[in-house]
Amino acid sequence: MKQIQELMDLSGRVALITGGAGHIGRACGDALAELGASIAVLDFNKESCEQTAITIHNEYGVKTLPLVVDLADEDNLQAVPQRILDYFGC
């Protein structure tokens, strides 16, 4: 039987995690990065967002992108998809 990591391989995929600097968001980022996904960390707290992205990158070796975003501000959200596409080359 194939191991779970082989069955759940997310290499070459990008996970976008809203609230990524919080406890649950960070846990999701860790789990997805462990499976090989690149991680876009979205949070309104700049310092926590950047630190979370750095920590995930250092621990799992995956590409990460911290994006400081207020999800309640629709205008703020407009540029997010293109920034992710440009950075990760999707």
PDB file of N, CA and C in Angstrom:
ATOM      1  N   MET A   1       0.841  -1.182   0.000  1.00  0.00           N
ATOM      2  CA  MET A   1       0.000   0.000   0.000  1.00  0.00           C
ATOM      3  C   MET A   1       0.889   1.249   0.000  1.00  0.00           C
ATOM      4  N   LYS A   2       0.493   2.233  -0.797  1.00  0.00           N
ATOM      5  CA  LYS A   2       1.267   3.466  -0.867  1.00  0.00           C
ATOM      6  C   LYS A   2       1.133   4.244   0.433  1.00  0.00           C
ATOM      7  N   GLN A   3       2.215   4.905   0.793  1.00  0.00           N
ATOM      8  CA  GLN A   3       2.191   5.723   2.001  1.00  0.00           C
ATOM      9  C   GLN A   3       1.325   6.953   1.766  1.00  0.00           C
ATOM     10  N   ILE A   4       0.795   7.499   2.848  1.00  0.00           N
ATOM     11  CA  ILE A   4      -0.095   8.656   2.757  1.00  0.00           C
ATOM     12  C   ILE A   4       0.588   9.823   2.069  1.00  0.00           C
ATOM     13  N   GLN A   5       1.861  10.084   2.384  1.00  0.00           N
ATOM     14  CA  GLN A   5       2.548  11.216   1.761  1.00  0.00           C
ATOM     15  C   GLN A   5       2.625  11.056   0.252  1.00  0.00           C
ATOM     16  N   GLU A   6       2.812   9.848  -0.227  1.00  0.00           N
ATOM     17  CA  GLU A   6       2.867   9.621  -1.667  1.00  0.00           C
ATOM     18  C   GLU A   6       1.486   9.825  -2.286  1.00  0.00           C
ATOM     19  N   LEU A   7       0.456   9.370  -1.609  1.00  0.00           N
ATOM     20  CA  LEU A   7      -0.906   9.533  -2.112  1.00  0.00           C
ATOM     21  C   LEU A   7      -1.361  10.987  -2.067  1.00  0.00           C
ATOM     22  N   MET A   8      -0.873  11.724  -1.084  1.00  0.00           N
ATOM     23  CA  MET A   8      -1.289  13.112  -0.878  1.00  0.00           C
ATOM     24  C   MET A   8      -0.221  14.112  -1.332  1.00  0.00           C
ATOM     25  N   ASP A   9       0.633  13.736  -2.246  1.00  0.00           N
ATOM     26  CA  ASP A   9       1.718  14.607  -2.702  1.00  0.00           C
ATOM     27  C   ASP A   9       1.154  15.877  -3.327  1.00  0.00           C
ATOM     28  N   LEU A  10       1.519  17.018  -2.779  1.00  0.00           N
ATOM     29  CA  LEU A  10       1.053  18.310  -3.273  1.00  0.00           C
ATOM     30  C   LEU A  10       2.168  19.109  -3.943  1.00  0.00           C
ATOM     31  N   SER A  11       3.246  18.446  -4.294  1.00  0.00           N
ATOM     32  CA  SER A  11       4.343  19.125  -4.985  1.00  0.00           C
ATOM     33  C   SER A  11       3.814  19.754  -6.269  1.00  0.00           C
ATOM     34  N   GLY A  12       4.251  20.983  -6.526  1.00  0.00           N
ATOM     35  CA  GLY A  12       3.809  21.683  -7.723  1.00  0.00           C
ATOM     36  C   GLY A  12       2.468  22.380  -7.567  1.00  0.00           C
ATOM     37  N   ARG A  13       1.893  22.311  -6.385  1.00  0.00           N
ATOM     38  CA  ARG A  13       0.612  22.967  -6.116  1.00  0.00           C
ATOM     39  C   ARG A  13       0.834  24.125  -5.152  1.00  0.00           C
ATOM     40  N   VAL A  14      -0.105  25.070  -5.172  1.00  0.00           N
ATOM     41  CA  VAL A  14      -0.026  26.229  -4.287  1.00  0.00           C
ATOM     42  C   VAL A  14      -1.259  26.244  -3.394  1.00  0.00           C
ATOM     43  N   ALA A  15      -1.044  26.388  -2.096  1.00  0.00           N
ATOM     44  CA  ALA A  15      -2.139  26.517  -1.135  1.00  0.00           C
ATOM     45  C   ALA A  15      -2.213  27.971  -0.688  1.00  0.00           C
ATOM     46  N   LEU A  16      -3.395  28.539  -0.739  1.00  0.00           N
ATOM     47  CA  LEU A  16      -3.645  29.897  -0.279  1.00  0.00           C
ATOM     48  C   LEU A  16      -4.344  29.771   1.071  1.00  0.00           C
ATOM     49  N   ILE A  17      -3.731  30.304   2.114  1.00  0.00           N
ATOM     50  CA  ILE A  17      -4.278  30.143   3.462  1.00  0.00           C
ATOM     51  C   ILE A  17      -4.646  31.504   4.034  1.00  0.00           C
ATOM     52  N   THR A  18      -5.949  31.751   4.166  1.00  0.00           N
ATOM     53  CA  THR A  18      -6.402  32.995   4.778  1.00  0.00           C
ATOM     54  C   THR A  18      -6.325  32.838   6.290  1.00  0.00           C
ATOM     55  N   GLY A  19      -5.987  33.919   6.961  1.00  0.00           N
ATOM     56  CA  GLY A  19      -5.751  33.824   8.400  1.00  0.00           C
ATOM     57  C   GLY A  19      -4.529  32.968   8.677  1.00  0.00           C
ATOM     58  N   GLY A  20      -3.604  32.988   7.732  1.00  0.00           N
ATOM     59  CA  GLY A  20      -2.455  32.092   7.763  1.00  0.00           C
ATOM     60  C   GLY A  20      -1.501  32.294   8.914  1.00  0.00           C
ATOM     61  N   ALA A  21      -1.532  33.451   9.555  1.00  0.00           N
ATOM     62  CA  ALA A  21      -0.614  33.702  10.665  1.00  0.00           C
ATOM     63  C   ALA A  21      -1.211  33.305  12.011  1.00  0.00           C
ATOM     64  N   GLY A  22      -2.480  32.920  12.017  1.00  0.00           N
ATOM     65  CA  GLY A  22      -3.111  32.468  13.255  1.00  0.00           C
ATOM     66  C   GLY A  22      -2.757  31.017  13.543  1.00  0.00           C
ATOM     67  N   HIS A  23      -3.214  30.521  14.665  1.00  0.00           N
ATOM     68  CA  HIS A  23      -2.863  29.157  15.074  1.00  0.00           C
ATOM     69  C   HIS A  23      -3.388  28.105  14.104  1.00  0.00           C
ATOM     70  N   ILE A  24      -4.649  28.194  13.727  1.00  0.00           N
ATOM     71  CA  ILE A  24      -5.221  27.204  12.813  1.00  0.00           C
ATOM     72  C   ILE A  24      -4.617  27.353  11.423  1.00  0.00           C
ATOM     73  N   GLY A  25      -4.466  28.596  10.965  1.00  0.00           N
ATOM     74  CA  GLY A  25      -3.851  28.831   9.655  1.00  0.00           C
ATOM     75  C   GLY A  25      -2.435  28.299   9.590  1.00  0.00           C
ATOM     76  N   ARG A  26      -1.682  28.511  10.647  1.00  0.00           N
ATOM     77  CA  ARG A  26      -0.301  28.018  10.694  1.00  0.00           C
ATOM     78  C   ARG A  26      -0.268  26.494  10.656  1.00  0.00           C
ATOM     79  N   ALA A  27      -1.172  25.859  11.392  1.00  0.00           N
ATOM     80  CA  ALA A  27      -1.232  24.393  11.398  1.00  0.00           C
ATOM     81  C   ALA A  27      -1.576  23.864  10.005  1.00  0.00           C
ATOM     82  N   CYS A  28      -2.480  24.538   9.322  1.00  0.00           N
ATOM     83  CA  CYS A  28      -2.821  24.148   7.946  1.00  0.00           C
ATOM     84  C   CYS A  28      -1.610  24.330   7.040  1.00  0.00           C
ATOM     85  N   GLY A  29      -0.912  25.441   7.200  1.00  0.00           N
ATOM     86  CA  GLY A  29       0.288  25.693   6.404  1.00  0.00           C
ATOM     87  C   GLY A  29       1.350  24.639   6.622  1.00  0.00           C
ATOM     88  N   ASP A  30       1.551  24.257   7.869  1.00  0.00           N
ATOM     89  CA  ASP A  30       2.524  23.209   8.182  1.00  0.00           C
ATOM     90  C   ASP A  30       2.142  21.893   7.507  1.00  0.00           C
ATOM     91  N   ALA A  31       0.886  21.509   7.636  1.00  0.00           N
ATOM     92  CA  ALA A  31       0.434  20.233   7.076  1.00  0.00           C
ATOM     93  C   ALA A  31       0.565  20.212   5.556  1.00  0.00           C
ATOM     94  N   LEU A  32       0.157  21.291   4.901  1.00  0.00           N
ATOM     95  CA  LEU A  32       0.219  21.347   3.440  1.00  0.00           C
ATOM     96  C   LEU A  32       1.660  21.445   2.941  1.00  0.00           C
ATOM     97  N   ALA A  33       2.487  22.198   3.648  1.00  0.00           N
ATOM     98  CA  ALA A  33       3.900  22.306   3.271  1.00  0.00           C
ATOM     99  C   ALA A  33       4.609  20.970   3.445  1.00  0.00           C
ATOM    100  N   GLU A  34       4.259  20.239   4.484  1.00  0.00           N
ATOM    101  CA  GLU A  34       4.861  18.929   4.709  1.00  0.00           C
ATOM    102  C   GLU A  34       4.557  17.982   3.546  1.00  0.00           C
ATOM    103  N   LEU A  35       3.426  18.201   2.887  1.00  0.00           N
ATOM    104  CA  LEU A  35       3.047  17.391   1.727  1.00  0.00           C
ATOM    105  C   LEU A  35       3.601  17.967   0.425  1.00  0.00           C
ATOM    106  N   GLY A  36       4.357  19.071   0.520  1.00  0.00           N
ATOM    107  CA  GLY A  36       5.057  19.600  -0.640  1.00  0.00           C
ATOM    108  C   GLY A  36       4.451  20.812  -1.303  1.00  0.00           C
ATOM    109  N   ALA A  37       3.331  21.315  -0.801  1.00  0.00           N
ATOM    110  CA  ALA A  37       2.688  22.478  -1.419  1.00  0.00           C
ATOM    111  C   ALA A  37       3.470  23.753  -1.128  1.00  0.00           C
ATOM    112  N   SER A  38       3.505  24.649  -2.106  1.00  0.00           N
ATOM    113  CA  SER A  38       3.974  26.009  -1.861  1.00  0.00           C
ATOM    114  C   SER A  38       2.845  26.723  -1.127  1.00  0.00           C
ATOM    115  N   ILE A  39       3.186  27.725  -0.324  1.00  0.00           N
ATOM    116  CA  ILE A  39       2.191  28.333   0.556  1.00  0.00           C
ATOM    117  C   ILE A  39       2.129  29.846   0.374  1.00  0.00           C
ATOM    118  N   ALA A  40       0.917  30.357   0.112  1.00  0.00           N
ATOM    119  CA  ALA A  40       0.650  31.790   0.149  1.00  0.00           C
ATOM    120  C   ALA A  40      -0.048  32.057   1.479  1.00  0.00           C
ATOM    121  N   VAL A  41       0.606  32.814   2.346  1.00  0.00           N
ATOM    122  CA  VAL A  41       0.075  33.122   3.676  1.00  0.00           C
ATOM    123  C   VAL A  41      -0.604  34.482   3.613  1.00  0.00           C
ATOM    124  N   LEU A  42      -1.910  34.520   3.808  1.00  0.00           N
ATOM    125  CA  LEU A  42      -2.650  35.775   3.818  1.00  0.00           C
ATOM    126  C   LEU A  42      -3.074  36.102   5.237  1.00  0.00           C
ATOM    127  N   ASP A  43      -2.765  37.315   5.676  1.00  0.00           N
ATOM    128  CA  ASP A  43      -3.162  37.758   7.003  1.00  0.00           C
ATOM    129  C   ASP A  43      -3.086  39.280   7.035  1.00  0.00           C
ATOM    130  N   PHE A  44      -3.816  39.898   7.944  1.00  0.00           N
ATOM    131  CA  PHE A  44      -3.783  41.356   8.049  1.00  0.00           C
ATOM    132  C   PHE A  44      -2.644  41.853   8.924  1.00  0.00           C
ATOM    133  N   ASN A  45      -2.033  40.974   9.700  1.00  0.00           N
ATOM    134  CA  ASN A  45      -0.923  41.347  10.573  1.00  0.00           C
ATOM    135  C   ASN A  45       0.395  41.122   9.831  1.00  0.00           C
ATOM    136  N   LYS A  46       1.038  42.212   9.423  1.00  0.00           N
ATOM    137  CA  LYS A  46       2.240  42.135   8.586  1.00  0.00           C
ATOM    138  C   LYS A  46       3.357  41.319   9.231  1.00  0.00           C
ATOM    139  N   GLU A  47       3.681  41.628  10.462  1.00  0.00           N
ATOM    140  CA  GLU A  47       4.801  40.959  11.133  1.00  0.00           C
ATOM    141  C   GLU A  47       4.554  39.454  11.272  1.00  0.00           C
ATOM    142  N   SER A  48       3.374  39.082  11.725  1.00  0.00           N
ATOM    143  CA  SER A  48       3.046  37.661  11.899  1.00  0.00           C
ATOM    144  C   SER A  48       2.981  36.935  10.565  1.00  0.00           C
ATOM    145  N   CYS A  49       2.440  37.598   9.567  1.00  0.00           N
ATOM    146  CA  CYS A  49       2.332  37.011   8.230  1.00  0.00           C
ATOM    147  C   CYS A  49       3.717  36.704   7.666  1.00  0.00           C
ATOM    148  N   GLU A  50       4.600  37.674   7.739  1.00  0.00           N
ATOM    149  CA  GLU A  50       5.957  37.490   7.225  1.00  0.00           C
ATOM    150  C   GLU A  50       6.713  36.424   8.018  1.00  0.00           C
ATOM    151  N   GLN A  51       6.576  36.441   9.337  1.00  0.00           N
ATOM    152  CA  GLN A  51       7.277  35.459  10.170  1.00  0.00           C
ATOM    153  C   GLN A  51       6.771  34.044   9.900  1.00  0.00           C
ATOM    154  N   THR A  52       5.473  33.896   9.723  1.00  0.00           N
ATOM    155  CA  THR A  52       4.907  32.576   9.427  1.00  0.00           C
ATOM    156  C   THR A  52       5.441  32.049   8.107  1.00  0.00           C
ATOM    157  N   ALA A  53       5.476  32.897   7.089  1.00  0.00           N
ATOM    158  CA  ALA A  53       5.987  32.474   5.779  1.00  0.00           C
ATOM    159  C   ALA A  53       7.456  32.062   5.870  1.00  0.00           C
ATOM    160  N   ILE A  54       8.249  32.825   6.595  1.00  0.00           N
ATOM    161  CA  ILE A  54       9.673  32.507   6.758  1.00  0.00           C
ATOM    162  C   ILE A  54       9.842  31.181   7.496  1.00  0.00           C
ATOM    163  N   THR A  55       9.090  31.002   8.561  1.00  0.00           N
ATOM    164  CA  THR A  55       9.202  29.776   9.364  1.00  0.00           C
ATOM    165  C   THR A  55       8.809  28.545   8.558  1.00  0.00           C
ATOM    166  N   ILE A  56       7.709  28.624   7.820  1.00  0.00           N
ATOM    167  CA  ILE A  56       7.279  27.482   7.000  1.00  0.00           C
ATOM    168  C   ILE A  56       8.333  27.176   5.942  1.00  0.00           C
ATOM    169  N   HIS A  57       8.860  28.210   5.315  1.00  0.00           N
ATOM    170  CA  HIS A  57       9.906  27.996   4.308  1.00  0.00           C
ATOM    171  C   HIS A  57      11.124  27.307   4.928  1.00  0.00           C
ATOM    172  N   ASN A  58      11.565  27.808   6.068  1.00  0.00           N
ATOM    173  CA  ASN A  58      12.752  27.239   6.720  1.00  0.00           C
ATOM    174  C   ASN A  58      12.535  25.808   7.201  1.00  0.00           C
ATOM    175  N   GLU A  59      11.344  25.501   7.668  1.00  0.00           N
ATOM    176  CA  GLU A  59      11.070  24.165   8.206  1.00  0.00           C
ATOM    177  C   GLU A  59      10.833  23.116   7.125  1.00  0.00           C
ATOM    178  N   TYR A  60      10.220  23.525   6.000  1.00  0.00           N
ATOM    179  CA  TYR A  60       9.815  22.541   4.993  1.00  0.00           C
ATOM    180  C   TYR A  60      10.481  22.735   3.633  1.00  0.00           C
ATOM    181  N   GLY A  61      11.173  23.849   3.453  1.00  0.00           N
ATOM    182  CA  GLY A  61      11.879  24.088   2.201  1.00  0.00           C
ATOM    183  C   GLY A  61      10.990  24.409   1.017  1.00  0.00           C
ATOM    184  N   VAL A  62       9.737  24.761   1.281  1.00  0.00           N
ATOM    185  CA  VAL A  62       8.824  25.094   0.189  1.00  0.00           C
ATOM    186  C   VAL A  62       8.832  26.601  -0.053  1.00  0.00           C
ATOM    187  N   LYS A  63       8.411  26.990  -1.223  1.00  0.00           N
ATOM    188  CA  LYS A  63       8.314  28.400  -1.569  1.00  0.00           C
ATOM    189  C   LYS A  63       7.102  28.988  -0.844  1.00  0.00           C
ATOM    190  N   THR A  64       7.286  30.153  -0.228  1.00  0.00           N
ATOM    191  CA  THR A  64       6.188  30.803   0.492  1.00  0.00           C
ATOM    192  C   THR A  64       6.082  32.262   0.071  1.00  0.00           C
ATOM    193  N   LEU A  65       4.880  32.801   0.208  1.00  0.00           N
ATOM    194  CA  LEU A  65       4.628  34.200  -0.111  1.00  0.00           C
ATOM    195  C   LEU A  65       3.742  34.796   0.975  1.00  0.00           C
ATOM    196  N   PRO A  66       4.264  35.755   1.748  1.00  0.00           N
ATOM    197  CA  PRO A  66       3.408  36.439   2.713  1.00  0.00           C
ATOM    198  C   PRO A  66       2.657  37.570   2.010  1.00  0.00           C
ATOM    199  N   LEU A  67       1.351  37.606   2.188  1.00  0.00           N
ATOM    200  CA  LEU A  67       0.539  38.671   1.608  1.00  0.00           C
ATOM    201  C   LEU A  67      -0.276  39.321   2.719  1.00  0.00           C
ATOM    202  N   VAL A  68       0.000  40.588   2.970  1.00  0.00           N
ATOM    203  CA  VAL A  68      -0.736  41.323   3.990  1.00  0.00           C
ATOM    204  C   VAL A  68      -2.018  41.823   3.341  1.00  0.00           C
ATOM    205  N   VAL A  69      -3.140  41.261   3.793  1.00  0.00           N
ATOM    206  CA  VAL A  69      -4.426  41.533   3.163  1.00  0.00           C
ATOM    207  C   VAL A  69      -5.509  41.637   4.231  1.00  0.00           C
ATOM    208  N   ASP A  70      -6.382  42.623   4.067  1.00  0.00           N
ATOM    209  CA  ASP A  70      -7.581  42.721   4.892  1.00  0.00           C
ATOM    210  C   ASP A  70      -8.716  42.128   4.069  1.00  0.00           C
ATOM    211  N   LEU A  71      -9.176  40.950   4.430  1.00  0.00           N
ATOM    212  CA  LEU A  71     -10.199  40.256   3.655  1.00  0.00           C
ATOM    213  C   LEU A  71     -11.540  40.974   3.655  1.00  0.00           C
ATOM    214  N   ALA A  72     -11.736  41.902   4.579  1.00  0.00           N
ATOM    215  CA  ALA A  72     -12.974  42.669   4.621  1.00  0.00           C
ATOM    216  C   ALA A  72     -12.971  43.804   3.600  1.00  0.00           C
ATOM    217  N   ASP A  73     -11.820  44.097   3.023  1.00  0.00           N
ATOM    218  CA  ASP A  73     -11.672  45.186   2.056  1.00  0.00           C
ATOM    219  C   ASP A  73     -11.608  44.604   0.644  1.00  0.00           C
ATOM    220  N   GLU A  74     -12.735  44.667  -0.065  1.00  0.00           N
ATOM    221  CA  GLU A  74     -12.818  44.055  -1.391  1.00  0.00           C
ATOM    222  C   GLU A  74     -11.790  44.633  -2.361  1.00  0.00           C
ATOM    223  N   ASP A  75     -11.537  45.924  -2.287  1.00  0.00           N
ATOM    224  CA  ASP A  75     -10.541  46.541  -3.171  1.00  0.00           C
ATOM    225  C   ASP A  75      -9.149  45.976  -2.902  1.00  0.00           C
ATOM    226  N   ASN A  76      -8.865  45.690  -1.647  1.00  0.00           N
ATOM    227  CA  ASN A  76      -7.580  45.129  -1.243  1.00  0.00           C
ATOM    228  C   ASN A  76      -7.383  43.735  -1.829  1.00  0.00           C
ATOM    229  N   LEU A  77      -8.474  43.010  -2.026  1.00  0.00           N
ATOM    230  CA  LEU A  77      -8.413  41.634  -2.520  1.00  0.00           C
ATOM    231  C   LEU A  77      -8.175  41.526  -4.020  1.00  0.00           C
ATOM    232  N   GLN A  78      -8.471  42.571  -4.755  1.00  0.00           N
ATOM    233  CA  GLN A  78      -8.429  42.504  -6.216  1.00  0.00           C
ATOM    234  C   GLN A  78      -7.073  42.082  -6.770  1.00  0.00           C
ATOM    235  N   ALA A  79      -5.996  42.521  -6.159  1.00  0.00           N
ATOM    236  CA  ALA A  79      -4.653  42.234  -6.683  1.00  0.00           C
ATOM    237  C   ALA A  79      -4.104  40.881  -6.234  1.00  0.00           C
ATOM    238  N   VAL A  80      -4.745  40.246  -5.270  1.00  0.00           N
ATOM    239  CA  VAL A  80      -4.201  39.010  -4.692  1.00  0.00           C
ATOM    240  C   VAL A  80      -4.018  37.893  -5.716  1.00  0.00           C
ATOM    241  N   PRO A  81      -5.023  37.551  -6.511  1.00  0.00           N
ATOM    242  CA  PRO A  81      -4.823  36.436  -7.457  1.00  0.00           C
ATOM    243  C   PRO A  81      -3.639  36.645  -8.401  1.00  0.00           C
ATOM    244  N   GLN A  82      -3.496  37.838  -8.940  1.00  0.00           N
ATOM    245  CA  GLN A  82      -2.400  38.086  -9.875  1.00  0.00           C
ATOM    246  C   GLN A  82      -1.046  38.035  -9.182  1.00  0.00           C
ATOM    247  N   ARG A  83      -0.973  38.534  -7.953  1.00  0.00           N
ATOM    248  CA  ARG A  83       0.290  38.470  -7.208  1.00  0.00           C
ATOM    249  C   ARG A  83       0.700  37.023  -6.969  1.00  0.00           C
ATOM    250  N   ILE A  84      -0.261  36.171  -6.661  1.00  0.00           N
ATOM    251  CA  ILE A  84       0.030  34.750  -6.444  1.00  0.00           C
ATOM    252  C   ILE A  84       0.470  34.096  -7.745  1.00  0.00           C
ATOM    253  N   LEU A  85      -0.244  34.366  -8.820  1.00  0.00           N
ATOM    254  CA  LEU A  85       0.121  33.800 -10.127  1.00  0.00           C
ATOM    255  C   LEU A  85       1.519  34.235 -10.545  1.00  0.00           C
ATOM    256  N   ASP A  86       1.815  35.512 -10.376  1.00  0.00           N
ATOM    257  CA  ASP A  86       3.134  36.031 -10.765  1.00  0.00           C
ATOM    258  C   ASP A  86       4.253  35.413  -9.927  1.00  0.00           C
ATOM    259  N   TYR A  87       4.044  35.321  -8.628  1.00  0.00           N
ATOM    260  CA  TYR A  87       5.100  34.843  -7.733  1.00  0.00           C
ATOM    261  C   TYR A  87       5.385  33.354  -7.906  1.00  0.00           C
ATOM    262  N   PHE A  88       4.334  32.567  -7.977  1.00  0.00           N
ATOM    263  CA  PHE A  88       4.509  31.119  -8.049  1.00  0.00           C
ATOM    264  C   PHE A  88       4.599  30.599  -9.482  1.00  0.00           C
ATOM    265  N   GLY A  89       4.371  31.476 -10.459  1.00  0.00           N
ATOM    266  CA  GLY A  89       4.473  31.051 -11.854  1.00  0.00           C
ATOM    267  C   GLY A  89       3.394  30.068 -12.265  1.00  0.00           C
ATOM    268  N   CYS A  90       2.227  30.244 -11.710  1.00  0.00           N
ATOM    269  CA  CYS A  90       1.113  29.336 -12.032  1.00  0.00           C
ATOM    270  C   CYS A  90       0.573  29.606 -13.428  1.00  0.00           C
TER     271      CYS A  90
END
